[in-house]
mmCIF file of C-alpha atoms in Angstrom:
data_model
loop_
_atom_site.group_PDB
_atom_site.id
_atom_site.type_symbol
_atom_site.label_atom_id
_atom_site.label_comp_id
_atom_site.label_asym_id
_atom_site.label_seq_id
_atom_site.Cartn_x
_atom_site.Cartn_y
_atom_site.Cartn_z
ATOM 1 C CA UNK A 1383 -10.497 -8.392 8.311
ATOM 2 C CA UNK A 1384 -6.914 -8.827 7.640
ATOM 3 C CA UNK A 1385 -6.394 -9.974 11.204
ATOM 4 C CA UNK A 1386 -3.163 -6.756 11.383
ATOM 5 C CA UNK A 1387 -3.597 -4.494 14.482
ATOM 6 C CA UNK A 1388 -2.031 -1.175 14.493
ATOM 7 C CA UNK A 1389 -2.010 0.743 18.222
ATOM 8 C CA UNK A 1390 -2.820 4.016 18.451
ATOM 9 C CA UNK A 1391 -5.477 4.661 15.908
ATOM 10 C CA UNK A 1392 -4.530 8.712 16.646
ATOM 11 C CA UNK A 1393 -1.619 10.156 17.651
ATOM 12 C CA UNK A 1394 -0.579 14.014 18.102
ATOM 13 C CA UNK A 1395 2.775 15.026 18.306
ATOM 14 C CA UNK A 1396 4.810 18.338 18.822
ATOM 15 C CA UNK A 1397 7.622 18.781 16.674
ATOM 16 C CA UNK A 1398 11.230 17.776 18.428
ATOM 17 C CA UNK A 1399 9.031 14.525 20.112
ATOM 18 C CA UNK A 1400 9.540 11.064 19.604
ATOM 19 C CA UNK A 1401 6.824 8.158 18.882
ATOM 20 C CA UNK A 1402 6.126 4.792 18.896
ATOM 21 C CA UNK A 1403 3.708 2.957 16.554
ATOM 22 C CA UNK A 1404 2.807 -0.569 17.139
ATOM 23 C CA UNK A 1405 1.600 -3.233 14.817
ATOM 24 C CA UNK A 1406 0.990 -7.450 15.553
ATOM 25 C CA UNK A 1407 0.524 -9.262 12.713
ATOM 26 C CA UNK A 1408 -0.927 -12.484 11.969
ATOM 27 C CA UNK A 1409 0.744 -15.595 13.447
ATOM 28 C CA UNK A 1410 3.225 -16.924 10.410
ATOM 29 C CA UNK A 1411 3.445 -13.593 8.574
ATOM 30 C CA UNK A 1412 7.447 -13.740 8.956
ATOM 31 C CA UNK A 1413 7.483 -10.651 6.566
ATOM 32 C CA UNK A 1414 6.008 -6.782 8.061
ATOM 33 C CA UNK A 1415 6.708 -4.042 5.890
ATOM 34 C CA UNK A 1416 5.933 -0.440 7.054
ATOM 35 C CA UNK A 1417 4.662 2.477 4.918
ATOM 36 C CA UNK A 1418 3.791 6.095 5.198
ATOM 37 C CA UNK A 1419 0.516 7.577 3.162
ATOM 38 C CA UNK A 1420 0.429 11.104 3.131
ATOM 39 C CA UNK A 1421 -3.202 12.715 2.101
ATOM 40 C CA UNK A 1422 -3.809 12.312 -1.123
ATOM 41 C CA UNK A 1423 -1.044 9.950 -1.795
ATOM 42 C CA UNK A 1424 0.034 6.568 -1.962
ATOM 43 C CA UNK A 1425 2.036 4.319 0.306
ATOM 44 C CA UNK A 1426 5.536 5.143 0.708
ATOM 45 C CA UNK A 1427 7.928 2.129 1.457
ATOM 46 C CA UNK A 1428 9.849 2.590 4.562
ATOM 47 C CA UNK A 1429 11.117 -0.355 5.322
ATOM 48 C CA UNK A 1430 10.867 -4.344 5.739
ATOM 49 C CA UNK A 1431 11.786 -6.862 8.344
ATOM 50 C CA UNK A 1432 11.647 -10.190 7.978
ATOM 51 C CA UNK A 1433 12.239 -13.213 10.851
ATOM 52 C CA UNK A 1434 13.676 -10.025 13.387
ATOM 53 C CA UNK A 1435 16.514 -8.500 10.830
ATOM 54 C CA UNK A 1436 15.598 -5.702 8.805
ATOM 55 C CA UNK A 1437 15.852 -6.691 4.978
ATOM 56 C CA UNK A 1438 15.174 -3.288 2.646
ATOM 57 C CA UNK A 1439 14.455 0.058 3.493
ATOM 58 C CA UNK A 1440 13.485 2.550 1.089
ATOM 59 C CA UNK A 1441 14.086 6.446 0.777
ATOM 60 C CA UNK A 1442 13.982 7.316 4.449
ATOM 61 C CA UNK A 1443 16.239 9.041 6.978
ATOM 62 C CA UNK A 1444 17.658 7.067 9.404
ATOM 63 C CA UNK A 1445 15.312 8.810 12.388
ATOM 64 C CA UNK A 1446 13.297 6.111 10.819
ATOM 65 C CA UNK A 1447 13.945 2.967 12.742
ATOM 66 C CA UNK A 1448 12.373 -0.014 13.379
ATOM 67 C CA UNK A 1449 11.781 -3.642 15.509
ATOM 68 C CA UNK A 1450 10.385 -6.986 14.479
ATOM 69 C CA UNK A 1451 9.936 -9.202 17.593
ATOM 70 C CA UNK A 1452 9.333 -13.328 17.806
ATOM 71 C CA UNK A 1453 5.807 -12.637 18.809
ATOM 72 C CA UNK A 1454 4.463 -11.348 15.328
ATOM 73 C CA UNK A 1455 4.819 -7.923 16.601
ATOM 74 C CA UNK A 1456 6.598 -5.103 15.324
ATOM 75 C CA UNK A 1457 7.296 -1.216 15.862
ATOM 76 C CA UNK A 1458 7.858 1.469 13.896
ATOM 77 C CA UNK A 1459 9.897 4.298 16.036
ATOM 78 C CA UNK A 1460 10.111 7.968 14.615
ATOM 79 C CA UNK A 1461 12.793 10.272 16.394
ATOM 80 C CA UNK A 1462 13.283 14.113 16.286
ATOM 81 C CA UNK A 1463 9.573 14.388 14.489
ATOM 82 C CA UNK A 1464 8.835 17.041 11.525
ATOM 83 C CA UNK A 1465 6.177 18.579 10.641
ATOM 84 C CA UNK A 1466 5.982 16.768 7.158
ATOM 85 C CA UNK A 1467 5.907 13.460 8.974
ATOM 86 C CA UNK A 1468 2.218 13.744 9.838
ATOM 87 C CA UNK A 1469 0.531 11.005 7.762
ATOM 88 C CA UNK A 1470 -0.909 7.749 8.261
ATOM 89 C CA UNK A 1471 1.868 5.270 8.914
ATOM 90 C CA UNK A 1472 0.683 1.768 7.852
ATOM 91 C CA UNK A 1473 2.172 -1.750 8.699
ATOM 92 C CA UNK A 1474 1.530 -4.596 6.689
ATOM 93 C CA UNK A 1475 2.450 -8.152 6.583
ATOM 94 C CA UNK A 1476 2.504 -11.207 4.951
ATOM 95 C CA UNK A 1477 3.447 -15.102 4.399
ATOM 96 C CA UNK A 1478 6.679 -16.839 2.606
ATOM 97 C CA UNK A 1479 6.184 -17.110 -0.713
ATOM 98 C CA UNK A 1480 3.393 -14.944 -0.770
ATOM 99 C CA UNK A 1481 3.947 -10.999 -2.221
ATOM 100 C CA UNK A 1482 -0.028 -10.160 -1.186
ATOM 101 C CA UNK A 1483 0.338 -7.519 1.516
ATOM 102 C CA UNK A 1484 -2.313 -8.116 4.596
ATOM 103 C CA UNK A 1485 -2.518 -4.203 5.895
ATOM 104 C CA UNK A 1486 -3.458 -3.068 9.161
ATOM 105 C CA UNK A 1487 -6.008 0.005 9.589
ATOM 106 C CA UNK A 1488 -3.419 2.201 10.181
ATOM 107 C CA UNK A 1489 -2.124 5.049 12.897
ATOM 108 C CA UNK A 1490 -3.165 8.785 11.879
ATOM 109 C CA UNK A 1491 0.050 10.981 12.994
ATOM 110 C CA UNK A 1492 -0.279 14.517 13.555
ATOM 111 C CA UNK A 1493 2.757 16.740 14.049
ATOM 112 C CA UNK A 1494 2.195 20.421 15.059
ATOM 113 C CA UNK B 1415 14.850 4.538 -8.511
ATOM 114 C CA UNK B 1416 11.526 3.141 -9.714
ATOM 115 C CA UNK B 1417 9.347 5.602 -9.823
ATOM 116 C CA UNK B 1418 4.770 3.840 -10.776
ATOM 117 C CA UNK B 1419 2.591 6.403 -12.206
ATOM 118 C CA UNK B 1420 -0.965 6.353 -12.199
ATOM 119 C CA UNK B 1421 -3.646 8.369 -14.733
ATOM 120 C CA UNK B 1422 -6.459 9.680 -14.021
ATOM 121 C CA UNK B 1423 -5.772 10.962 -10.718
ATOM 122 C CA UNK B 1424 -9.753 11.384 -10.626
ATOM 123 C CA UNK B 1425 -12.513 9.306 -12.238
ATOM 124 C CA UNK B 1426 -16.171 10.490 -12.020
ATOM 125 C CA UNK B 1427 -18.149 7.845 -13.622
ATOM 126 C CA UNK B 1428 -22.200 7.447 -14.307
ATOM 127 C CA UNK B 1429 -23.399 4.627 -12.124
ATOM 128 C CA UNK B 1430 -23.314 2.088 -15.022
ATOM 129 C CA UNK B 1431 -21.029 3.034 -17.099
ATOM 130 C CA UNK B 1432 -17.341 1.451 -17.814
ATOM 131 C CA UNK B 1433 -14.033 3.095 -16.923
ATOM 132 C CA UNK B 1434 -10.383 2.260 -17.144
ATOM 133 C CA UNK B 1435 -7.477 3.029 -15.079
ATOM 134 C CA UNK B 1436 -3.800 3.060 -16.094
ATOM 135 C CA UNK B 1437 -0.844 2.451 -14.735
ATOM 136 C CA UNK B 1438 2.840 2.895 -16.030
ATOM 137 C CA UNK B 1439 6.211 2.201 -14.503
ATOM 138 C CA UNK B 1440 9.529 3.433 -15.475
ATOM 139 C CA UNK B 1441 11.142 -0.052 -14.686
ATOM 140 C CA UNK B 1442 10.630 -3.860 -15.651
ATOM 141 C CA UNK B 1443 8.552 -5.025 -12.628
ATOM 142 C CA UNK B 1444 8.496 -8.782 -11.456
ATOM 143 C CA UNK B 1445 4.896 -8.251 -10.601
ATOM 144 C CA UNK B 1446 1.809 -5.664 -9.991
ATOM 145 C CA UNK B 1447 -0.394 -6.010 -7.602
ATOM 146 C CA UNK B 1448 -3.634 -3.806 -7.407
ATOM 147 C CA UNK B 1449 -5.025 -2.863 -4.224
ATOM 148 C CA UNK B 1450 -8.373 -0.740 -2.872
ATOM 149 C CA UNK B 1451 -8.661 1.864 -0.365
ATOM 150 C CA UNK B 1452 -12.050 2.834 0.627
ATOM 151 C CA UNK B 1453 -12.338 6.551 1.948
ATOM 152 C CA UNK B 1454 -10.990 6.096 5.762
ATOM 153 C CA UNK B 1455 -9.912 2.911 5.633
ATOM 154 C CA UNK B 1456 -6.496 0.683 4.213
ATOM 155 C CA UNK B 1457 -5.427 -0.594 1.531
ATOM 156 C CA UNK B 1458 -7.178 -3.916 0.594
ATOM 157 C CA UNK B 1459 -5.437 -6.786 -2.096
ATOM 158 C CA UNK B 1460 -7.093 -7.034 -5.078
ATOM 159 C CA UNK B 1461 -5.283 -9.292 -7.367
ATOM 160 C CA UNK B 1462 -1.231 -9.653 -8.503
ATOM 161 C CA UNK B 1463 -0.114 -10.141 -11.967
ATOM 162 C CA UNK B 1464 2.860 -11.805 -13.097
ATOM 163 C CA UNK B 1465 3.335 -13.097 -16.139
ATOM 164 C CA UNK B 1466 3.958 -10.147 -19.763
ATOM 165 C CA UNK B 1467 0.527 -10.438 -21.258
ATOM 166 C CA UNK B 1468 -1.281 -11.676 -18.342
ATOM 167 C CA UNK B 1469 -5.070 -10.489 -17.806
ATOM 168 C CA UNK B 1470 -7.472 -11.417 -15.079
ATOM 169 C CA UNK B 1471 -11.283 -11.554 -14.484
ATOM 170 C CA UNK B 1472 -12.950 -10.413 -11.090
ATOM 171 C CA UNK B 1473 -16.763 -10.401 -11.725
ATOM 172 C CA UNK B 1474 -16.723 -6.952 -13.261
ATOM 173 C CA UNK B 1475 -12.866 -5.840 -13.015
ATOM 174 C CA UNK B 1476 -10.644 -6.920 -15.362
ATOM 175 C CA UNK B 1477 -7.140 -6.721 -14.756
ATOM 176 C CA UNK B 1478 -4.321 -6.217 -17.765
ATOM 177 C CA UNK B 1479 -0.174 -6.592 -17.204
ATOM 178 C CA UNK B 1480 1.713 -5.462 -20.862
ATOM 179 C CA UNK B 1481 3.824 -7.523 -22.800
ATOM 180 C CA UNK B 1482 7.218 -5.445 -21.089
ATOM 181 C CA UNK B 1483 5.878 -5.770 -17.862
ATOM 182 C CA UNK B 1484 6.451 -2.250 -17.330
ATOM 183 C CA UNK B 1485 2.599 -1.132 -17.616
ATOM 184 C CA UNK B 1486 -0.865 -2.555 -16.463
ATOM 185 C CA UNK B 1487 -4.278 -1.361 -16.629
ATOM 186 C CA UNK B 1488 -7.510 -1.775 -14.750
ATOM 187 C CA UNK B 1489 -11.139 -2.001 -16.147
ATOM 188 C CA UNK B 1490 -14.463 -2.059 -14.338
ATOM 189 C CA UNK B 1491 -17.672 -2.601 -16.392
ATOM 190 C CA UNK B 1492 -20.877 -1.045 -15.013
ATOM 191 C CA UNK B 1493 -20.069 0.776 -12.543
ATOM 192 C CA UNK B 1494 -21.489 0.603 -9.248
ATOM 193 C CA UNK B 1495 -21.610 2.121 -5.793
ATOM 194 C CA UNK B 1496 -19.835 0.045 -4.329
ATOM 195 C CA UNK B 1497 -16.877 0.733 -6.651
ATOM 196 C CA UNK B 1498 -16.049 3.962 -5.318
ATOM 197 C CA UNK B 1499 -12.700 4.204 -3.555
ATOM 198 C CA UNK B 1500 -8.952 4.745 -4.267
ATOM 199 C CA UNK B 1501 -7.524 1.869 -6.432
ATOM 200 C CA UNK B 1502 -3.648 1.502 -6.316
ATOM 201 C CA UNK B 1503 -1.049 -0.237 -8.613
ATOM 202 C CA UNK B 1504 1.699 -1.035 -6.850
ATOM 203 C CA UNK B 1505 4.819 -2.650 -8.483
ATOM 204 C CA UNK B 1506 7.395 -5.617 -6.875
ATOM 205 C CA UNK B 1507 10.926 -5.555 -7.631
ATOM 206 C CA UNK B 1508 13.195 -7.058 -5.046
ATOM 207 C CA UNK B 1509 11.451 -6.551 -1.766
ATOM 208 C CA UNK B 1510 10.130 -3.048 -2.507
ATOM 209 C CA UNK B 1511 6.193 -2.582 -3.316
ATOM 210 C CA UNK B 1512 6.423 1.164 -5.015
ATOM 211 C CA UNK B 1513 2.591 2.250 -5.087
ATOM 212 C CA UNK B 1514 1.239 4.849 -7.642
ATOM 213 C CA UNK B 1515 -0.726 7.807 -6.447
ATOM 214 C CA UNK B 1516 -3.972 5.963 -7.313
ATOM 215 C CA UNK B 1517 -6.781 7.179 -8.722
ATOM 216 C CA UNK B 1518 -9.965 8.157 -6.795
ATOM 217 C CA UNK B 1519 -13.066 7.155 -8.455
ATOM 218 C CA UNK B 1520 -16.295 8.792 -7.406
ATOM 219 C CA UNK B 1521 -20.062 7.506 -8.601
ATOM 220 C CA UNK B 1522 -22.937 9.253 -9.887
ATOM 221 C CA UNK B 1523 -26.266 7.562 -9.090
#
C-alpha cells in the first residue's frame, strides 16, 4: 500500500458537467502530482503542486484546475467535461528529495 | 516537448523464458524511473536510474540507463506469472515525469 487515497473510485459524468476528484496523500509528501491514463495508455502529466502553489503543469487546458491543501489533501477539478476526458485520473505524491512517485488507486471517469 | 517511447507495445513470453523491453527518449533525461501496473490497478515504483551507464539488479529484472541518458532498457530472466502486467518508463526532466505507453506483457504457462 502506498498509503494515497483517491475518492470516488467511479464516477459518471454527462458532457457540459463539472467534477471533483479527491486525493490525501501521505503525511510529509509536500509534492502531489496529478495524471490522466487513458485505456491503453500511459500517464499523462497534468500538473504538480507542491507546499499549496502549483509548480508545473503539462499540456492541458486550463478547465484543468487544481488545489493542494495543508492537510496532505488535494483536488483535481475538471470544468465543462468532454467526452475524451473519460479516463482514469491518478494522483500521486511524494517526499523532498525524493523523485519516486507513491500513486493512489485511482478514479475511473466516464463521460457520456 | 519530450516526447518517451516504448517497444514492444506487447510481449507474449513462455513462462521461463527471458525478454527485454526498451525504452527511448527524444531528450537528455536527468533520470528514468520504471514503474508496474498490474491489470486494474496503479502504477507501482520499480526502481530510478540516474547516472549514463548505470544498470541495476532486482532478483530477476535488470535495469539498463545508456551512456546519453536518452535510452534505457529493461530485462527479466525467467519469466514468471507473476511478471505479467504493464511496465512503464517514465523520464524526469524538471518536474515533469513523461511516461511511455508501456508495454503489456502476457505469460504462457
Amino acid at each position: 500500500e502506498t498509503g494515497v487515497t483517491q475518492s470516488p473510485t467511479h464516477l459518471i459524468k454527462t458532457r457540459g458537467q463539472q467534477v471533483t476528484l479527491r486525493c490525501s496523500s501521505q503525511s510529509g509528501h509536500n509534492t502531489v502530482s496529478w495524471y490522466q491514463q487513458a485505456l491503453g495508455q500511459g500517464p499523462q502529466f497534468i500538473f504538480q503542486y507542491y507546499r499549496e502553489e502549483e509548480n508545473g503543469r503539462g499540456n492541458f487546458p486550463p478547465r484543468f484546475s487544481g488545489l493542494q491543501f495543508p492537510n496532505y489533501s488535494s483536488e483535481l477539478n475538471v470544468n465543462a467535461l468532454e467526452l475524451d476526458d473519460s479516463a482514469l485520473y491518478l494522483c500521486a505524491s511524494r517526499p523532498d528529495s525524493y523523485n519516486e512517485q507513491f500513486f493512489g488507486p485511482g478514479t475511473r471517469l466516464t463521460v457520456l | 516537448g519530450q516526447q518517451v517511447m516504448q517497444s514492444p507495445q506487447y510481449q507474449h513470453v513462455q513462462e521461463g523464458e527471458d525478454f527485454t523491453t526498451y525504452c527511448n527518449s527524444s531528450t537528455t533525461l536527468s533520470n528514468i524511473q520504471w514503474y508496474k501496473q498490474r491489470p486494474g490497478g496503479h502504477p507501482v515504483f520499480l526502481i530510478q536510474l540516474v547516472k549514463s551507464g548505470e544498470v541495476k539488479k532486482q532478483k530477476r529484472l535488470t535495469f539498463q540507463f545508456g551512456e546519453a541518458k536518452k535510452n534505457s532498457s529493461l530485462h527479466i530472466t525467467a519469466t514468471q506469472t507473476t511478471d505479467v502486467g504493464t511496465y512503464f518508463c517514465a523520464g524526469l526532466n524538471d518536474y515533469k515525469l513523461s511516461f511511455g505507453a508501456g508495454t503489456t506483457v502476457t505469460v504462457r504457462a
